[in-house]
Amino acid sequence: MKKAPMQIRNAYKVRLVSHAVAQFINRGQAIEGKVQTVLSDLKSETGLKSLKNLDGAKIEQYLESLQTRVEQGELSSKTTATYISALNAVIEYVNHYLDKELATVSAKEWGLSVGHRDYNIDKSVSQEAHQAFVEWLSQKAAETGNLNYQALAHSVEIQREFGLRARESFCLKVVEKDTTADKLQITREDMPKNARPREIEIRTDAQKQTLENARQFAQEQGWRSLINPDMSLREWKSFAYNTVQEFRQETGHAEYHFHGERHAYAHEEYTRLWEEKTGISGIQCPAETGKSGDSWFEYVQEKIPHESYLAREEIDEIDHAIRQAISEELGHNREDITYTYLGH
């Protein structure tokens, strides 16, 4: 019996595997083109050269890249849903021919399904899960003497304190950042999404300390960023995502994912900016409260002291201004993108 093709090293082999996957699930050309796109993306995003090496970490890398493209407006929910369907076809193909047990993907759980999107779901990583991961990384570094775990811990702290994407936290040239400044400058050299430079205000001692700790670590190792110079970005990303998978399996924190740190930052910024603009503390965004529309406005008005009463129009204006500020800090330029992080 002829072996099922698995190699996707070049365009020809990608086409060959795509055809084999389409035949396996008996859906022909209707899905073959989408499978080809998914395999090409997996190859470029994760460095995957053979489906023999497909694992949960690489699947998650790909899914986070889809989330980012949807947020950027590069992909529609309809198109993304077809990619998820094609990805699941690939997973079923791999499971069958390689006797693996990779889990198929739920587009709804990743916020990538067609139709009305429920924005008011809290996708943030809790402080407990965040701290558990950082401590686990520190323990791994102590047990193995592997500095990569320590570097990843610094990256995770930066994601939490500044809302950076995982890749941005890896590539940030921390040794060159002024940790005494009132703004963190993200330049093209830091490899932000779409090469868009931006700045993030440094408002807390925790932010300054996080940046200074990372700078000192990298400087002591002779690194510019938090990527081991002996590794490529692709190799580092593979290490990082595989490490998250290992953490989940060992600790049971199945909910942990890098993108959740960015959501947590947005939630905390929303509350902080409400207090900065109005003096009213404890106002949470719709995603964090699970409330939307009239129920969220009622929640806000209940939190406002009687003497500081705000009409709905005023609450709308404050909400809009805060969302715009957070959108810019996250590296976007549209308020509607904040629906993903803050709810609606």
Coordinates of N, CA and C in Angstrom, one line a residue, residues 34-213:
K34 N -8.6 25.3 -0.1 CA -8.5 25.8 1.2 C -7.4 25.0 2.0
V35 N -7.4 23.7 1.8 CA -6.4 22.9 2.4 C -5.0 23.4 2.0
Q36 N -4.9 23.7 0.7 CA -3.6 24.1 0.2 C -3.2 25.4 0.9
T37 N -4.1 26.3 1.1 CA -3.8 27.6 1.8 C -3.4 27.4 3.2
V38 N -4.1 26.5 3.9 CA -3.8 26.2 5.3 C -2.4 25.6 5.4
L39 N -2.1 24.6 4.6 CA -0.8 24.0 4.6 C 0.3 25.0 4.3
S40 N 0.1 25.9 3.4 CA 1.1 26.9 3.1 C 1.3 27.8 4.2
D41 N 0.2 28.2 4.9 CA 0.3 29.1 6.1 C 1.0 28.4 7.2
L42 N 0.7 27.1 7.5 CA 1.3 26.3 8.5 C 2.8 26.3 8.3
K43 N 3.2 26.1 7.0 CA 4.6 26.1 6.7 C 5.3 27.4 6.9
S44 N 4.7 28.5 6.5 CA 5.3 29.8 6.7 C 5.2 30.3 8.1
E45 N 4.1 30.0 8.8 CA 4.0 30.5 10.2 C 4.8 29.7 11.2
T46 N 4.9 28.4 11.0 CA 5.5 27.5 12.0 C 6.8 26.8 11.6
G47 N 7.1 26.9 10.3 CA 8.2 26.2 9.8 C 8.0 24.7 9.6
L48 N 6.7 24.3 9.6 CA 6.4 22.9 9.4 C 6.8 22.4 8.0
K49 N 7.5 21.3 7.9 CA 7.9 20.8 6.6 C 7.3 19.4 6.3
S50 N 6.8 18.8 7.4 CA 6.1 17.5 7.2 C 5.0 17.4 8.2
L51 N 3.8 16.8 7.8 CA 2.7 16.7 8.7 C 3.0 15.7 9.8
K52 N 4.1 14.9 9.6 CA 4.5 14.0 10.7 C 4.9 14.8 12.0
N53 N 5.2 16.1 11.8 CA 5.6 16.9 12.9 C 4.5 17.9 13.4
L54 N 3.3 17.7 12.8 CA 2.2 18.6 13.3 C 1.8 18.2 14.7
D55 N 1.7 19.2 15.6 CA 1.3 19.0 16.9 C 0.5 20.2 17.4
G56 N 0.0 20.1 18.7 CA -0.9 21.1 19.2 C -0.3 22.5 19.2
A57 N 1.0 22.6 19.5 CA 1.7 23.9 19.5 C 1.6 24.6 18.2
K58 N 1.9 23.8 17.1 CA 1.9 24.4 15.8 C 0.5 24.8 15.3
I59 N -0.5 24.0 15.7 CA -1.9 24.3 15.4 C -2.3 25.6 16.1
E60 N -1.8 25.8 17.4 CA -2.2 27.0 18.1 C -1.5 28.2 17.5
Q61 N -0.3 28.1 17.1 CA 0.4 29.2 16.4 C -0.4 29.7 15.2
Y62 N -0.9 28.7 14.4 CA -1.6 29.1 13.3 C -3.0 29.7 13.6
L63 N -3.6 29.2 14.7 CA -4.9 29.8 15.1 C -4.7 31.2 15.6
E64 N -3.7 31.5 16.3 CA -3.4 32.8 16.8 C -3.1 33.8 15.6
S65 N -2.5 33.3 14.6 CA -2.2 34.1 13.4 C -3.6 34.4 12.7
L66 N -4.5 33.5 12.7 CA -5.8 33.7 12.1 C -6.6 34.8 12.9
Q67 N -6.5 34.7 14.3 CA -7.1 35.7 15.1 C -6.6 37.1 14.8
T68 N -5.3 37.2 14.7 CA -4.7 38.5 14.4 C -5.2 39.0 13.1
R69 N -5.2 38.2 12.1 CA -5.6 38.6 10.7 C -7.1 39.0 10.7
V70 N -7.9 38.4 11.5 CA -9.3 38.8 11.6 C -9.4 40.1 12.3
E71 N -8.7 40.3 13.4 CA -8.7 41.6 14.1 C -8.2 42.7 13.2
Q72 N -7.2 42.4 12.3 CA -6.7 43.5 11.4 C -7.6 43.7 10.3
G73 N -8.7 42.9 10.1 CA -9.6 43.1 9.0 C -9.1 42.5 7.7
E74 N -8.0 41.6 7.8 CA -7.5 41.0 6.6 C -8.3 39.8 6.1
L75 N -9.0 39.2 7.1 CA -9.8 38.0 6.8 C -11.2 38.2 7.3
S76 N -12.2 37.7 6.6 CA -13.6 37.8 7.1 C -13.9 36.5 8.0
S77 N -14.9 36.5 8.8 CA -15.2 35.4 9.6 C -15.6 34.2 8.7
K78 N -16.3 34.5 7.6 CA -16.7 33.5 6.7 C -15.5 32.7 6.1
T79 N -14.5 33.5 5.6 CA -13.3 32.9 5.1 C -12.6 32.1 6.1
T80 N -12.5 32.7 7.3 CA -11.7 32.0 8.4 C -12.4 30.7 8.8
A81 N -13.7 30.7 8.8 CA -14.4 29.4 9.1 C -14.1 28.3 8.1
T82 N -13.9 28.7 6.8 CA -13.6 27.6 5.9 C -12.1 27.2 6.1
Y83 N -11.3 28.0 6.6 CA -9.9 27.6 6.9 C -9.9 26.6 8.1
I84 N -10.8 26.9 9.0 CA -10.8 26.0 10.2 C -11.3 24.6 9.7
S85 N -12.3 24.6 8.8 CA -12.8 23.4 8.3 C -11.7 22.6 7.6
A86 N -10.9 23.3 6.8 CA -9.8 22.7 6.1 C -8.7 22.2 7.1
L87 N -8.5 23.0 8.1 CA -7.5 22.6 9.1 C -7.9 21.3 9.8
N88 N -9.2 21.2 10.1 CA -9.7 20.0 10.7 C -9.6 18.8 9.8
A89 N -9.8 19.0 8.5 CA -9.6 17.9 7.6 C -8.1 17.4 7.6
V90 N -7.2 18.3 7.7 CA -5.8 18.0 7.8 C -5.5 17.2 9.1
I91 N -6.1 17.6 10.2 CA -5.9 17.0 11.5 C -6.5 15.5 11.4
E92 N -7.6 15.4 10.8 CA -8.2 14.0 10.7 C -7.4 13.1 9.8
Y93 N -6.8 13.7 8.7 CA -5.9 13.0 7.8 C -4.7 12.5 8.6
V94 N -4.1 13.4 9.4 CA -2.9 13.1 10.1 C -3.2 12.0 11.2
N95 N -4.3 12.2 11.9 CA -4.7 11.2 12.9 C -4.9 9.8 12.4
H96 N -5.5 9.7 11.2 CA -5.8 8.5 10.6 C -4.5 7.7 10.1
Y97 N -3.6 8.5 9.4 CA -2.5 7.8 8.8 C -1.3 7.7 9.7
L98 N -1.2 8.5 10.7 CA -0.1 8.5 11.7 C -0.5 8.0 13.0
D99 N -1.7 7.6 13.2 CA -2.2 7.1 14.5 C -2.0 8.1 15.6
K100 N -2.3 9.3 15.3 CA -2.2 10.4 16.3 C -3.5 10.7 16.9
E101 N -3.6 11.5 18.0 CA -4.8 11.9 18.6 C -4.9 13.4 18.8
L102 N -4.6 14.1 17.7 CA -4.7 15.6 17.8 C -6.1 16.0 17.8
A103 N -6.4 16.9 18.7 CA -7.8 17.4 18.8 C -8.2 18.3 17.6
T104 N -9.4 18.1 17.1 CA -9.9 19.0 16.1 C -10.2 20.4 16.7
V105 N -10.4 21.4 15.9 CA -10.6 22.8 16.4 C -12.0 23.2 16.3
S106 N -12.4 23.9 17.4 CA -13.8 24.6 17.4 C -13.6 26.0 17.0
A107 N -14.1 26.4 15.8 CA -14.0 27.8 15.4 C -14.7 28.8 16.4
K108 N -15.8 28.3 17.0 CA -16.5 29.1 18.0 C -15.7 29.4 19.2
E109 N -15.0 28.4 19.7 CA -14.1 28.6 20.9 C -13.0 29.6 20.6
W110 N -12.5 29.7 19.4 CA -11.5 30.6 19.1 C -12.0 31.9 18.5
G111 N -13.3 32.1 18.6 CA -13.9 33.4 18.1 C -13.8 33.5 16.6
L112 N -13.8 32.4 15.8 CA -13.6 32.5 14.4 C -14.7 31.9 13.6
S113 N -15.9 31.8 14.2 CA -17.0 31.2 13.5 C -17.8 32.2 12.7
V114 N -18.6 31.7 11.8 CA -19.4 32.5 11.0 C -20.6 33.1 11.8
G115 N -21.2 34.2 11.4 CA -22.4 34.7 12.0 C -22.1 35.7 13.2
H116 N -23.1 35.8 14.0 CA -22.9 36.8 15.1 C -21.8 36.3 16.1
R117 N -20.9 37.2 16.4 CA -19.9 36.8 17.3 C -20.2 37.3 18.7
D118 N -20.1 36.4 19.6 CA -20.4 36.8 21.0 C -19.1 37.4 21.6
Y119 N -19.1 38.8 21.6 CA -17.9 39.5 22.0 C -17.7 39.5 23.6
N120 N -18.9 39.3 24.2 CA -18.8 39.4 25.7 C -18.5 38.1 26.4
I121 N -17.4 37.6 25.9 CA -16.8 36.4 26.6 C -15.4 36.8 27.1
D122 N -15.1 36.5 28.3 CA -13.8 36.9 28.9 C -12.7 35.9 28.4
K123 N -11.8 36.4 27.5 CA -10.8 35.5 26.9 C -9.4 35.8 27.5
S124 N -9.4 36.6 28.6 CA -8.2 37.0 29.3 C -7.6 35.8 30.1
V125 N -6.3 35.9 30.3 CA -5.6 34.9 31.2 C -5.7 35.5 32.6
S126 N -6.2 34.7 33.5 CA -6.3 35.2 34.9 C -4.9 35.5 35.5
Q127 N -4.9 36.3 36.5 CA -3.7 36.6 37.2 C -3.1 35.3 37.8
E128 N -4.0 34.4 38.3 CA -3.5 33.2 38.8 C -2.8 32.3 37.8
A129 N -3.4 32.2 36.6 CA -2.8 31.4 35.5 C -1.5 32.0 35.0
H130 N -1.5 33.3 34.9 CA -0.3 34.0 34.5 C 0.8 33.8 35.5
Q131 N 0.6 33.9 36.8 CA 1.6 33.8 37.8 C 2.1 32.3 37.9
A132 N 1.1 31.4 37.7 CA 1.5 30.0 37.7 C 2.5 29.7 36.5
F133 N 2.2 30.3 35.4 CA 3.1 30.0 34.2 C 4.5 30.6 34.5
V134 N 4.5 31.8 35.0 CA 5.8 32.5 35.2 C 6.6 31.7 36.3
E135 N 6.0 31.2 37.3 CA 6.7 30.5 38.3 C 7.1 29.1 37.8
W136 N 6.3 28.5 37.0 CA 6.7 27.2 36.3 C 7.9 27.4 35.4
L137 N 8.0 28.5 34.7 CA 9.1 28.8 33.8 C 10.4 29.0 34.7
S138 N 10.2 29.7 35.8 CA 11.4 29.9 36.7 C 11.9 28.6 37.2
Q139 N 11.0 27.7 37.6 CA 11.4 26.4 38.1 C 12.1 25.6 37.0
K140 N 11.6 25.6 35.8 CA 12.2 24.9 34.7 C 13.6 25.4 34.4
A141 N 13.8 26.7 34.5 CA 15.1 27.3 34.3 C 16.1 26.9 35.4
A142 N 15.6 26.8 36.6 CA 16.4 26.4 37.7 C 16.8 24.9 37.6
E143 N 15.8 24.1 37.2 CA 16.1 22.6 37.1 C 17.0 22.3 35.9
T144 N 16.8 23.0 34.8 CA 17.6 22.6 33.6 C 18.8 23.5 33.3
G145 N 18.8 24.7 33.9 CA 19.9 25.6 33.6 C 19.7 26.2 32.2
N146 N 18.6 26.0 31.7 CA 18.3 26.5 30.3 C 17.7 28.0 30.4
L147 N 18.5 28.9 29.9 CA 18.2 30.3 30.0 C 16.9 30.7 29.2
N148 N 16.6 29.8 28.2 CA 15.5 30.1 27.4 C 14.2 30.2 28.2
Y149 N 14.1 29.4 29.2 CA 12.9 29.5 30.0 C 12.8 30.8 30.8
Q150 N 13.9 31.3 31.2 CA 14.0 32.6 31.9 C 13.6 33.7 31.0
A151 N 14.1 33.6 29.7 CA 13.8 34.7 28.7 C 12.3 34.7 28.4
L152 N 11.8 33.5 28.3 CA 10.3 33.4 28.0 C 9.5 34.0 29.1
A153 N 9.9 33.8 30.4 CA 9.2 34.4 31.5 C 9.2 35.9 31.4
H154 N 10.3 36.5 31.0 CA 10.4 37.9 30.9 C 9.4 38.4 29.7
S155 N 9.4 37.6 28.7 CA 8.5 37.9 27.5 C 7.0 37.9 28.0
V156 N 6.7 36.9 28.8 CA 5.3 36.8 29.3 C 4.9 38.0 30.2
E157 N 5.9 38.4 31.0 CA 5.6 39.6 31.9 C 5.4 40.8 31.0
I158 N 6.2 41.0 30.0 CA 6.1 42.1 29.1 C 4.7 42.1 28.4
Q159 N 4.3 41.0 27.9 CA 3.0 40.8 27.3 C 1.9 41.3 28.3
R160 N 2.0 40.9 29.5 CA 1.0 41.3 30.5 C 1.0 42.8 30.8
E161 N 2.2 43.3 30.9 CA 2.3 44.8 31.4 C 2.1 45.8 30.2
F162 N 2.3 45.3 29.0 CA 2.3 46.3 27.9 C 1.3 45.9 26.7
G163 N 0.7 44.7 26.9 CA -0.3 44.3 25.8 C 0.4 43.9 24.5
L164 N 1.6 43.6 24.5 CA 2.3 43.2 23.3 C 1.8 41.9 22.8
R165 N 1.8 41.7 21.4 CA 1.7 40.4 20.9 C 2.8 39.5 21.3
A166 N 2.7 38.2 21.3 CA 3.7 37.3 21.7 C 5.0 37.6 20.9
R167 N 4.9 37.6 19.6 CA 6.0 37.9 18.7 C 6.7 39.2 19.0
E168 N 5.9 40.2 19.3 CA 6.5 41.5 19.6 C 7.3 41.5 20.9
S169 N 6.8 40.7 21.9 CA 7.5 40.6 23.2 C 8.8 39.8 23.0
F170 N 8.8 38.9 22.0 CA 10.1 38.1 21.8 C 11.1 39.0 21.1
C171 N 10.6 39.8 20.1 CA 11.5 40.6 19.2 C 11.9 41.9 19.8
L172 N 11.2 42.4 20.9 CA 11.5 43.7 21.4 C 13.0 43.8 21.8
K173 N 13.7 44.9 21.3 CA 15.1 45.1 21.6 C 15.2 45.7 22.9
V174 N 15.0 44.9 24.0 CA 14.9 45.4 25.3 C 16.2 46.1 25.8
V175 N 17.4 45.7 25.3 CA 18.6 46.3 25.8 C 18.7 47.7 25.4
E176 N 17.9 48.1 24.4 CA 18.0 49.5 23.8 C 16.9 50.4 24.4
K177 N 16.0 49.8 25.2 CA 14.9 50.6 25.7 C 15.2 51.4 26.9
D178 N 14.8 52.7 27.0 CA 15.0 53.5 28.1 C 13.9 53.2 29.2
T179 N 14.3 52.5 30.2 CA 13.4 52.1 31.2 C 13.0 53.2 32.2
T180 N 13.6 54.4 32.0 CA 13.2 55.5 32.9 C 12.2 56.5 32.1
A181 N 12.0 56.2 30.8 CA 11.1 57.1 30.0 C 9.7 56.9 30.4
D182 N 8.8 57.8 29.9 CA 7.4 57.7 30.2 C 6.6 57.0 29.1
K183 N 7.4 56.6 28.1 CA 6.7 55.9 27.0 C 7.7 54.8 26.5
L184 N 7.1 53.6 26.1 CA 7.8 52.5 25.5 C 7.7 52.7 24.0
Q185 N 8.8 52.9 23.3 CA 8.8 53.2 21.9 C 8.9 51.8 21.2
I186 N 7.9 51.5 20.4 CA 8.0 50.2 19.6 C 8.4 50.7 18.2
T187 N 9.6 50.3 17.7 CA 10.0 50.7 16.4 C 9.9 49.6 15.4
R188 N 10.2 49.9 14.1 CA 10.2 48.9 13.1 C 11.2 47.8 13.4
E189 N 12.3 48.1 14.0 CA 13.3 47.1 14.4 C 12.8 46.1 15.4
D190 N 11.7 46.4 16.1 CA 11.1 45.5 17.1 C 10.2 44.5 16.4
M191 N 10.0 44.7 15.1 CA 9.2 43.8 14.3 C 7.7 43.8 14.7
P192 N 7.1 44.9 14.9 CA 5.6 44.9 15.2 C 4.8 44.5 14.0
K193 N 3.6 44.1 14.2 CA 2.7 43.7 13.2 C 2.6 44.8 12.1
N194 N 2.7 44.4 10.8 CA 2.6 45.3 9.7 C 3.7 46.4 9.7
A195 N 4.8 46.2 10.5 CA 5.9 47.1 10.7 C 5.4 48.5 11.1
R196 N 4.3 48.6 11.9 CA 3.8 49.8 12.3 C 4.4 50.2 13.7
P197 N 5.2 51.3 13.7 CA 5.7 51.7 15.0 C 4.6 52.3 15.9
R198 N 4.8 52.3 17.2 CA 3.8 52.9 18.1 C 4.4 53.1 19.4
E199 N 3.7 53.8 20.3 CA 4.3 54.0 21.6 C 3.2 53.7 22.7
I200 N 3.7 53.2 23.8 CA 2.8 52.8 24.9 C 3.2 53.6 26.1
E201 N 2.3 54.3 26.7 CA 2.6 55.1 27.9 C 3.0 54.1 29.1
I202 N 4.1 54.5 29.8 CA 4.5 53.7 31.0 C 4.0 54.5 32.2
R203 N 3.0 53.9 32.8 CA 2.3 54.6 33.8 C 2.5 54.1 35.2
T204 N 3.0 52.8 35.3 CA 3.1 52.2 36.6 C 4.6 51.8 36.9
D205 N 4.9 51.6 38.2 CA 6.2 51.1 38.6 C 6.4 49.7 38.1
A206 N 5.3 48.9 38.1 CA 5.4 47.5 37.7 C 5.8 47.4 36.2
Q207 N 5.3 48.3 35.4 CA 5.8 48.3 34.0 C 7.3 48.6 33.9
K208 N 7.7 49.7 34.6 CA 9.1 50.0 34.6 C 10.0 48.9 35.1
Q209 N 9.6 48.2 36.1 CA 10.4 47.2 36.7 C 10.4 46.0 35.8
T210 N 9.3 45.7 35.1 CA 9.3 44.5 34.2 C 10.2 44.8 33.0
L211 N 10.2 46.0 32.5 CA 11.1 46.3 31.4 C 12.6 46.3 31.8
E212 N 12.8 46.8 33.0 CA 14.2 46.9 33.5 C 14.7 45.5 33.8
N213 N 13.9 44.6 34.3 CA 14.3 43.2 34.6 C 14.7 42.5 33.3

